[in-house]
């Protein structure tokens, strides 16, 4: 994936009133009009935090979009270096707010466990994160839910009765977008471990074997689709698919290799598969 330091984190001196600034911040759900607030998708039923995912202003999606997920702060700080830093009370306002939230739960209910049984979703701490550029062809809600599921994936896997943990959308484009999210939020090792667990068992958010089969048989005339496949094959260390798809890219050529290539910077307003990892493109042309 692209080599970079931590994605932009909010200033440690940020306050709760800085709710309109682009980036990662927190704010109470009461600031969001009820009619405009999207439903909260539950990843962890005892989650102590709601993450609001918003598209960046420069994203290529047709209109601004937000999706909200109830999740366990303990789980995501274990799985992601980004969230570990963001929710550290010694470093950022979000972490201090989470600490105060936990203290209030214990003071009012006697324990955090009891509090989370009685509190409504609207009473939980809400933190907003800005999404990286992703494919415009994906179902964004499902892609984000799949990312958070993989971030906290464990075996044995049990299907959620409300169906949130079984995904119909498991295309190469969707999984390539999951990997872009993983790169942005510094969780590649965790996501790779989740893929390895999926390869060992039959139950999971999607069929790993079907994805590998689809990747190995994949053909397309569309450069972006080819790049998504290369991006995924490289991450999964699938040599057959990787060899076939890189050869296809060489034969078709790339707009990135033109003397006057189109505008846009990979990682800023274009997905990361336009900036393939490991110097692949330098070797390809």
C-alpha positions as YAML, in Angstrom:
chain: A
units: angstrom
residues:
- id: 1
  name: UNK
  ca: [0.00, 0.00, 0.00]
- id: 2
  name: UNK
  ca: [1.02, 3.63, -0.22]
- id: 3
  name: UNK
  ca: [3.71, 4.56, 2.23]
- id: 4
  name: UNK
  ca: [2.70, 7.40, 4.49]
- id: 5
  name: UNK
  ca: [2.64, 8.43, 8.11]
- id: 6
  name: UNK
  ca: [-0.56, 8.50, 10.08]
- id: 7
  name: UNK
  ca: [-3.48, 9.94, 8.10]
- id: 8
  name: UNK
  ca: [-4.40, 13.43, 9.31]
- id: 9
  name: UNK
  ca: [-5.62, 13.32, 12.88]
- id: 10
  name: UNK
  ca: [-7.38, 16.17, 14.66]
- id: 11
  name: UNK
  ca: [-5.42, 18.64, 16.73]
- id: 12
  name: UNK
  ca: [-5.03, 17.64, 20.40]
- id: 13
  name: UNK
  ca: [-6.57, 20.96, 21.35]
- id: 14
  name: UNK
  ca: [-9.68, 20.45, 19.25]
- id: 15
  name: UNK
  ca: [-12.91, 21.14, 21.07]
- id: 16
  name: UNK
  ca: [-16.41, 19.76, 20.83]
- id: 17
  name: UNK
  ca: [-17.50, 22.87, 18.97]
- id: 18
  name: UNK
  ca: [-15.20, 22.18, 16.02]
- id: 19
  name: UNK
  ca: [-17.85, 20.08, 14.35]
- id: 20
  name: UNK
  ca: [-17.72, 21.60, 10.86]
- id: 21
  name: UNK
  ca: [-13.99, 21.23, 10.26]
- id: 22
  name: UNK
  ca: [-12.96, 18.58, 7.76]
- id: 23
  name: UNK
  ca: [-11.11, 15.65, 9.28]
- id: 24
  name: UNK
  ca: [-11.69, 13.46, 12.30]
- id: 25
  name: UNK
  ca: [-13.63, 14.88, 15.20]
- id: 26
  name: UNK
  ca: [-16.33, 14.07, 17.68]
- id: 27
  name: UNK
  ca: [-19.73, 15.53, 18.29]
- id: 28
  name: UNK
  ca: [-22.96, 14.46, 20.00]
- id: 29
  name: UNK
  ca: [-25.75, 12.98, 17.90]
- id: 30
  name: UNK
  ca: [-28.06, 15.67, 19.21]
- id: 31
  name: UNK
  ca: [-26.30, 18.07, 16.83]
- id: 32
  name: UNK
  ca: [-27.68, 16.08, 13.89]
- id: 33
  name: UNK
  ca: [-31.31, 16.75, 12.87]
- id: 34
  name: UNK
  ca: [-33.36, 13.58, 13.40]
- id: 35
  name: UNK
  ca: [-34.63, 13.59, 9.81]
- id: 36
  name: UNK
  ca: [-31.07, 13.83, 8.46]
- id: 37
  name: UNK
  ca: [-29.47, 11.25, 10.74]
- id: 38
  name: UNK
  ca: [-28.86, 7.89, 9.01]
- id: 39
  name: UNK
  ca: [-29.60, 4.67, 10.90]
- id: 40
  name: UNK
  ca: [-26.80, 3.33, 13.06]
- id: 41
  name: UNK
  ca: [-25.47, -0.08, 11.97]
- id: 42
  name: UNK
  ca: [-24.53, -2.26, 14.92]
- id: 43
  name: UNK
  ca: [-21.20, -4.03, 14.65]
- id: 44
  name: UNK
  ca: [-21.00, -4.64, 18.41]
- id: 45
  name: UNK
  ca: [-24.28, -4.63, 20.35]
- id: 46
  name: UNK
  ca: [-22.39, -3.57, 23.49]
- id: 47
  name: UNK
  ca: [-20.29, -1.00, 21.64]
- id: 48
  name: UNK
  ca: [-19.45, 2.15, 23.57]
- id: 49
  name: UNK
  ca: [-18.83, 4.34, 20.55]
- id: 50
  name: UNK
  ca: [-20.48, 5.42, 17.30]
- id: 51
  name: UNK
  ca: [-18.23, 6.12, 14.34]
- id: 52
  name: UNK
  ca: [-19.63, 8.46, 11.70]
- id: 53
  name: UNK
  ca: [-18.02, 7.89, 8.31]
- id: 54
  name: UNK
  ca: [-18.20, 10.85, 5.94]
- id: 55
  name: UNK
  ca: [-16.97, 11.22, 2.39]
- id: 56
  name: UNK
  ca: [-14.34, 13.88, 1.81]
- id: 57
  name: UNK
  ca: [-15.24, 17.04, -0.14]
- id: 58
  name: UNK
  ca: [-12.92, 16.00, -3.00]
- id: 59
  name: UNK
  ca: [-14.30, 12.44, -3.19]
- id: 60
  name: UNK
  ca: [-15.64, 11.44, -6.59]
- id: 61
  name: UNK
  ca: [-18.96, 10.23, -5.16]
- id: 62
  name: UNK
  ca: [-21.89, 12.19, -6.62]
- id: 63
  name: UNK
  ca: [-22.96, 13.70, -3.28]
- id: 64
  name: UNK
  ca: [-21.78, 13.84, 0.35]
- id: 65
  name: UNK
  ca: [-22.62, 10.64, 2.22]
- id: 66
  name: UNK
  ca: [-22.44, 9.55, 5.84]
- id: 67
  name: UNK
  ca: [-22.89, 6.18, 7.54]
- id: 68
  name: UNK
  ca: [-22.81, 5.41, 11.27]
- id: 69
  name: UNK
  ca: [-21.58, 2.30, 13.06]
- id: 70
  name: UNK
  ca: [-21.84, 1.28, 16.71]
- id: 71
  name: UNK
  ca: [-18.58, -0.37, 17.65]
- id: 72
  name: UNK
  ca: [-16.39, -1.33, 20.61]
- id: 73
  name: UNK
  ca: [-13.54, 1.10, 21.27]
- id: 74
  name: UNK
  ca: [-11.56, -1.75, 22.83]
- id: 75
  name: UNK
  ca: [-11.85, -3.86, 19.67]
- id: 76
  name: UNK
  ca: [-10.89, -1.15, 17.19]
- id: 77
  name: UNK
  ca: [-7.95, 0.15, 19.23]
- id: 78
  name: UNK
  ca: [-6.58, -3.41, 19.32]
- id: 79
  name: UNK
  ca: [-7.02, -3.78, 15.56]
- id: 80
  name: UNK
  ca: [-6.01, -0.38, 14.17]
- id: 81
  name: UNK
  ca: [-2.99, 1.81, 14.95]
- id: 82
  name: UNK
  ca: [-4.97, 4.80, 13.69]
- id: 83
  name: UNK
  ca: [-7.83, 4.32, 16.15]
- id: 84
  name: UNK
  ca: [-5.39, 3.41, 18.91]
- id: 85
  name: UNK
  ca: [-3.77, 6.83, 18.51]
- id: 86
  name: UNK
  ca: [-7.02, 8.70, 17.97]
- id: 87
  name: UNK
  ca: [-8.65, 7.28, 21.11]
- id: 88
  name: UNK
  ca: [-5.59, 7.75, 23.34]
- id: 89
  name: UNK
  ca: [-6.60, 10.35, 25.97]
- id: 90
  name: UNK
  ca: [-2.97, 11.47, 26.24]
- id: 91
  name: UNK
  ca: [-2.92, 12.45, 22.57]
- id: 92
  name: UNK
  ca: [-6.28, 13.63, 21.24]
- id: 93
  name: UNK
  ca: [-9.54, 15.22, 22.31]
- id: 94
  name: UNK
  ca: [-11.45, 12.18, 21.05]
- id: 95
  name: UNK
  ca: [-9.58, 9.97, 23.51]
- id: 96
  name: UNK
  ca: [-10.24, 12.34, 26.39]
- id: 97
  name: UNK
  ca: [-13.92, 12.50, 25.45]
- id: 98
  name: UNK
  ca: [-14.12, 8.71, 25.41]
- id: 99
  name: UNK
  ca: [-12.49, 8.57, 28.85]
- id: 100
  name: UNK
  ca: [-15.01, 11.10, 30.22]
- id: 101
  name: UNK
  ca: [-17.83, 9.09, 28.63]
- id: 102
  name: UNK
  ca: [-16.65, 5.95, 30.45]
- id: 103
  name: UNK
  ca: [-16.35, 7.85, 33.74]
- id: 104
  name: UNK
  ca: [-19.91, 9.18, 33.36]
- id: 105
  name: UNK
  ca: [-21.22, 5.67, 32.65]
- id: 106
  name: UNK
  ca: [-19.63, 4.32, 35.83]
- id: 107
  name: UNK
  ca: [-20.81, 7.28, 37.93]
- id: 108
  name: UNK
  ca: [-24.42, 7.08, 36.70]
- id: 109
  name: UNK
  ca: [-24.93, 3.32, 36.31]
- id: 110
  name: UNK
  ca: [-22.29, 1.78, 38.59]
- id: 111
  name: UNK
  ca: [-20.44, 0.09, 35.74]
- id: 112
  name: UNK
  ca: [-19.84, 0.47, 32.04]
- id: 113
  name: UNK
  ca: [-21.44, -2.91, 31.35]
- id: 114
  name: UNK
  ca: [-24.71, -1.90, 33.01]
- id: 115
  name: UNK
  ca: [-24.64, 1.47, 31.30]
- id: 116
  name: UNK
  ca: [-24.35, -0.02, 27.83]
- id: 117
  name: UNK
  ca: [-27.42, -2.17, 28.49]
- id: 118
  name: UNK
  ca: [-29.58, 0.86, 29.25]
- id: 119
  name: UNK
  ca: [-28.12, 3.71, 27.18]
- id: 120
  name: UNK
  ca: [-29.57, 4.61, 23.80]
- id: 121
  name: UNK
  ca: [-27.35, 4.90, 20.75]
- id: 122
  name: UNK
  ca: [-27.86, 8.65, 20.80]
- id: 123
  name: UNK
  ca: [-26.30, 8.88, 24.27]
- id: 124
  name: UNK
  ca: [-23.03, 7.27, 23.16]
- id: 125
  name: UNK
  ca: [-19.97, 9.26, 22.12]
- id: 126
  name: UNK
  ca: [-19.97, 9.95, 18.37]
- id: 127
  name: UNK
  ca: [-16.72, 10.41, 16.45]
- id: 128
  name: UNK
  ca: [-16.51, 11.48, 12.82]
- id: 129
  name: UNK
  ca: [-13.87, 10.20, 10.41]
- id: 130
  name: UNK
  ca: [-13.23, 11.27, 6.83]
- id: 131
  name: UNK
  ca: [-13.08, 8.50, 4.25]
- id: 132
  name: UNK
  ca: [-10.41, 8.15, 1.57]
- id: 133
  name: UNK
  ca: [-11.40, 8.11, -2.13]
- id: 134
  name: UNK
  ca: [-13.15, 4.82, -2.96]
- id: 135
  name: UNK
  ca: [-14.80, 3.29, -5.99]
- id: 136
  name: UNK
  ca: [-18.03, 4.97, -7.09]
- id: 137
  name: UNK
  ca: [-19.39, 1.52, -8.05]
- id: 138
  name: UNK
  ca: [-19.59, 0.07, -4.55]
- id: 139
  name: UNK
  ca: [-22.40, -0.02, -2.04]
- id: 140
  name: UNK
  ca: [-20.66, 2.26, 0.46]
- id: 141
  name: UNK
  ca: [-22.75, 1.17, 3.45]
- id: 142
  name: UNK
  ca: [-21.98, -2.52, 2.87]
- id: 143
  name: UNK
  ca: [-18.31, -1.85, 2.14]
- id: 144
  name: UNK
  ca: [-17.85, 0.06, 5.39]
- id: 145
  name: UNK
  ca: [-19.76, -2.57, 7.37]
- id: 146
  name: UNK
  ca: [-17.59, -5.28, 5.83]
- id: 147
  name: UNK
  ca: [-14.43, -3.38, 6.75]
- id: 148
  name: UNK
  ca: [-15.48, -3.03, 10.40]
- id: 149
  name: UNK
  ca: [-16.53, -6.70, 10.52]
- id: 150
  name: UNK
  ca: [-13.14, -7.80, 9.18]
- id: 151
  name: UNK
  ca: [-11.41, -5.41, 11.56]
- id: 152
  name: UNK
  ca: [-12.93, -7.29, 14.50]
- id: 153
  name: UNK
  ca: [-13.28, -10.74, 12.90]
- id: 154
  name: UNK
  ca: [-12.97, -13.83, 15.08]
- id: 155
  name: UNK
  ca: [-13.50, -17.58, 14.72]
- id: 156
  name: UNK
  ca: [-15.85, -19.25, 15.37]
- id: 157
  name: UNK
  ca: [-18.01, -16.89, 13.33]
- id: 158
  name: UNK
  ca: [-21.72, -16.68, 14.17]
- id: 159
  name: UNK
  ca: [-24.26, -15.18, 11.83]
- id: 160
  name: UNK
  ca: [-26.04, -12.16, 13.20]
- id: 161
  name: UNK
  ca: [-29.81, -12.83, 13.27]
- id: 162
  name: UNK
  ca: [-30.56, -9.44, 11.74]
- id: 163
  name: UNK
  ca: [-28.40, -10.30, 8.74]
- id: 164
  name: UNK
  ca: [-25.87, -7.51, 9.07]
- id: 165
  name: UNK
  ca: [-22.98, -9.97, 9.11]
- id: 166
  name: UNK
  ca: [-23.84, -11.70, 5.84]
- id: 167
  name: UNK
  ca: [-22.93, -9.64, 2.81]
- id: 168
  name: UNK
  ca: [-24.34, -10.18, -0.64]
- id: 169
  name: UNK
  ca: [-21.82, -7.76, -2.14]
- id: 170
  name: UNK
  ca: [-18.38, -9.38, -2.25]
- id: 171
  name: UNK
  ca: [-17.00, -8.21, -5.57]
- id: 172
  name: UNK
  ca: [-13.36, -7.50, -6.33]
- id: 173
  name: UNK
  ca: [-14.23, -3.79, -6.39]
- id: 174
  name: UNK
  ca: [-15.77, -4.01, -2.90]
- id: 175
  name: UNK
  ca: [-12.79, -5.85, -1.42]
- id: 176
  name: UNK
  ca: [-10.30, -3.53, -3.12]
- id: 177
  name: UNK
  ca: [-12.15, -0.63, -1.46]
- id: 178
  name: UNK
  ca: [-11.97, -2.44, 1.91]
- id: 179
  name: UNK
  ca: [-8.19, -2.57, 1.46]
- id: 180
  name: UNK
  ca: [-8.08, 1.18, 0.77]
- id: 181
  name: UNK
  ca: [-9.89, 1.70, 4.08]
- id: 182
  name: UNK
  ca: [-7.46, -0.66, 5.78]
- id: 183
  name: UNK
  ca: [-4.51, 1.30, 4.43]
- id: 184
  name: UNK
  ca: [-5.97, 4.63, 5.54]
- id: 185
  name: UNK
  ca: [-6.77, 3.44, 9.05]
- id: 186
  name: UNK
  ca: [-3.53, 1.49, 9.52]
- id: 187
  name: UNK
  ca: [-4.99, -1.97, 9.96]
- id: 188
  name: UNK
  ca: [-3.39, -4.01, 7.17]
- id: 189
  name: UNK
  ca: [-2.00, -6.69, 9.48]
- id: 190
  name: UNK
  ca: [-5.39, -7.18, 11.12]
- id: 191
  name: UNK
  ca: [-7.25, -7.38, 7.81]
- id: 192
  name: UNK
  ca: [-4.66, -9.81, 6.42]
- id: 193
  name: UNK
  ca: [-5.14, -12.02, 9.50]
- id: 194
  name: UNK
  ca: [-8.91, -11.89, 8.97]
- id: 195
  name: UNK
  ca: [-8.50, -13.05, 5.37]
- id: 196
  name: UNK
  ca: [-6.31, -15.91, 6.60]
- id: 197
  name: UNK
  ca: [-8.99, -16.93, 9.12]
- id: 198
  name: UNK
  ca: [-11.61, -16.80, 6.37]
- id: 199
  name: UNK
  ca: [-9.49, -19.09, 4.22]
- id: 200
  name: UNK
  ca: [-9.53, -21.70, 7.03]
- id: 201
  name: UNK
  ca: [-13.27, -21.89, 7.65]
- id: 202
  name: UNK
  ca: [-16.55, -22.00, 5.80]
- id: 203
  name: UNK
  ca: [-18.34, -19.33, 7.79]
- id: 204
  name: UNK
  ca: [-17.59, -15.67, 7.45]
- id: 205
  name: UNK
  ca: [-18.82, -12.36, 6.03]
- id: 206
  name: UNK
  ca: [-18.17, -13.71, 2.52]
- id: 207
  name: UNK
  ca: [-16.78, -16.76, 0.72]
- id: 208
  name: UNK
  ca: [-12.99, -16.48, 0.54]
- id: 209
  name: UNK
  ca: [-12.64, -19.36, -1.94]
- id: 210
  name: UNK
  ca: [-15.14, -17.79, -4.35]
- id: 211
  name: UNK
  ca: [-13.25, -14.51, -4.28]
- id: 212
  name: UNK
  ca: [-9.94, -16.23, -5.06]
- id: 213
  name: UNK
  ca: [-11.57, -18.17, -7.90]
- id: 214
  name: UNK
  ca: [-13.12, -14.98, -9.27]
- id: 215
  name: UNK
  ca: [-9.80, -13.16, -9.00]
- id: 216
  name: UNK
  ca: [-7.92, -15.89, -10.88]
- id: 217
  name: UNK
  ca: [-10.51, -15.93, -13.68]
- id: 218
  name: UNK
  ca: [-10.94, -12.16, -13.82]
- id: 219
  name: UNK
  ca: [-10.88, -10.41, -17.19]
- id: 220
  name: UNK
  ca: [-11.79, -6.85, -18.06]
- id: 221
  name: UNK
  ca: [-11.20, -4.15, -20.65]
- id: 222
  name: UNK
  ca: [-11.60, -1.43, -18.03]
- id: 223
  name: UNK
  ca: [-8.31, -0.15, -16.60]
- id: 224
  name: UNK
  ca: [-9.73, 0.70, -13.21]
- id: 225
  name: UNK
  ca: [-11.15, -2.83, -12.82]
- id: 226
  name: UNK
  ca: [-7.77, -4.32, -13.78]
- id: 227
  name: UNK
  ca: [-6.04, -2.11, -11.21]
- id: 228
  name: UNK
  ca: [-8.49, -3.12, -8.49]
- id: 229
  name: UNK
  ca: [-7.74, -6.77, -9.25]
- id: 230
  name: UNK
  ca: [-3.96, -6.18, -9.11]
- id: 231
  name: UNK
  ca: [-4.35, -4.28, -5.85]
- id: 232
  name: UNK
  ca: [-6.32, -7.16, -4.29]
- id: 233
  name: UNK
  ca: [-4.10, -9.94, -5.72]
- id: 234
  name: UNK
  ca: [-0.97, -8.20, -4.39]
- id: 235
  name: UNK
  ca: [-2.47, -7.93, -0.89]
- id: 236
  name: UNK
  ca: [-3.64, -11.57, -0.89]
- id: 237
  name: UNK
  ca: [-0.33, -12.77, -2.37]
- id: 238
  name: UNK
  ca: [-2.09, -14.59, -5.21]
- id: 239
  name: UNK
  ca: [0.70, -15.03, -7.80]
- id: 240
  name: UNK
  ca: [-1.44, -16.46, -10.64]
- id: 241
  name: UNK
  ca: [-3.97, -13.65, -10.53]
- id: 242
  name: UNK
  ca: [-1.27, -11.04, -9.99]
- id: 243
  name: UNK
  ca: [0.75, -12.23, -13.00]
- id: 244
  name: UNK
  ca: [-2.28, -12.41, -15.27]
- id: 245
  name: UNK
  ca: [-3.63, -8.99, -14.29]
- id: 246
  name: UNK
  ca: [-0.31, -7.13, -14.49]
- id: 247
  name: UNK
  ca: [0.21, -8.62, -17.94]
- id: 248
  name: UNK
  ca: [-3.25, -7.41, -18.90]
- id: 249
  name: UNK
  ca: [-2.42, -3.90, -17.70]
- id: 250
  name: UNK
  ca: [0.78, -3.87, -19.76]
- id: 251
  name: UNK
  ca: [-1.08, -5.01, -22.88]
- id: 252
  name: UNK
  ca: [-3.89, -2.49, -22.45]
- id: 253
  name: UNK
  ca: [-1.63, 0.37, -21.37]
- id: 254
  name: UNK
  ca: [-2.49, 3.00, -18.79]
- id: 255
  name: UNK
  ca: [-3.55, 6.62, -18.75]
- id: 256
  name: UNK
  ca: [-0.95, 7.01, -15.98]
- id: 257
  name: UNK
  ca: [1.79, 6.28, -18.53]
- id: 258
  name: UNK
  ca: [0.68, 8.95, -21.01]
- id: 259
  name: UNK
  ca: [2.86, 12.01, -21.58]
- id: 260
  name: UNK
  ca: [-0.11, 14.19, -20.59]
- id: 261
  name: UNK
  ca: [-2.01, 12.10, -18.08]
- id: 262
  name: UNK
  ca: [-5.40, 13.15, -16.70]
- id: 263
  name: UNK
  ca: [-5.58, 15.30, -13.58]
- id: 264
  name: UNK
  ca: [-5.98, 13.91, -10.10]
- id: 265
  name: UNK
  ca: [-3.59, 12.65, -7.46]
- id: 266
  name: UNK
  ca: [-3.77, 9.04, -6.25]
- id: 267
  name: UNK
  ca: [-4.63, 8.86, -2.58]
- id: 268
  name: UNK
  ca: [-6.05, 12.40, -2.57]
- id: 269
  name: UNK
  ca: [-8.91, 12.31, -5.07]
- id: 270
  name: UNK
  ca: [-8.29, 8.94, -6.71]
- id: 271
  name: UNK
  ca: [-8.31, 5.48, -5.03]
- id: 272
  name: UNK
  ca: [-4.98, 3.89, -4.13]
- id: 273
  name: UNK
  ca: [-5.08, 1.33, -6.94]
- id: 274
  name: UNK
  ca: [-4.02, 4.23, -9.18]
- id: 275
  name: UNK
  ca: [-0.78, 4.18, -7.16]
- id: 276
  name: UNK
  ca: [0.09, 0.49, -7.03]
- id: 277
  name: UNK
  ca: [2.39, -0.59, -4.16]
- id: 278
  name: UNK
  ca: [5.96, -1.86, -4.29]
- id: 279
  name: UNK
  ca: [7.02, 0.05, -7.38]
- id: 280
  name: UNK
  ca: [4.94, -2.28, -9.56]
- id: 281
  name: UNK
  ca: [4.27, 0.28, -12.26]
- id: 282
  name: UNK
  ca: [7.92, 1.24, -12.52]
- id: 283
  name: UNK
  ca: [8.64, -2.35, -13.49]
- id: 284
  name: UNK
  ca: [5.65, -2.65, -15.81]
- id: 285
  name: UNK
  ca: [6.47, 0.04, -18.36]
...
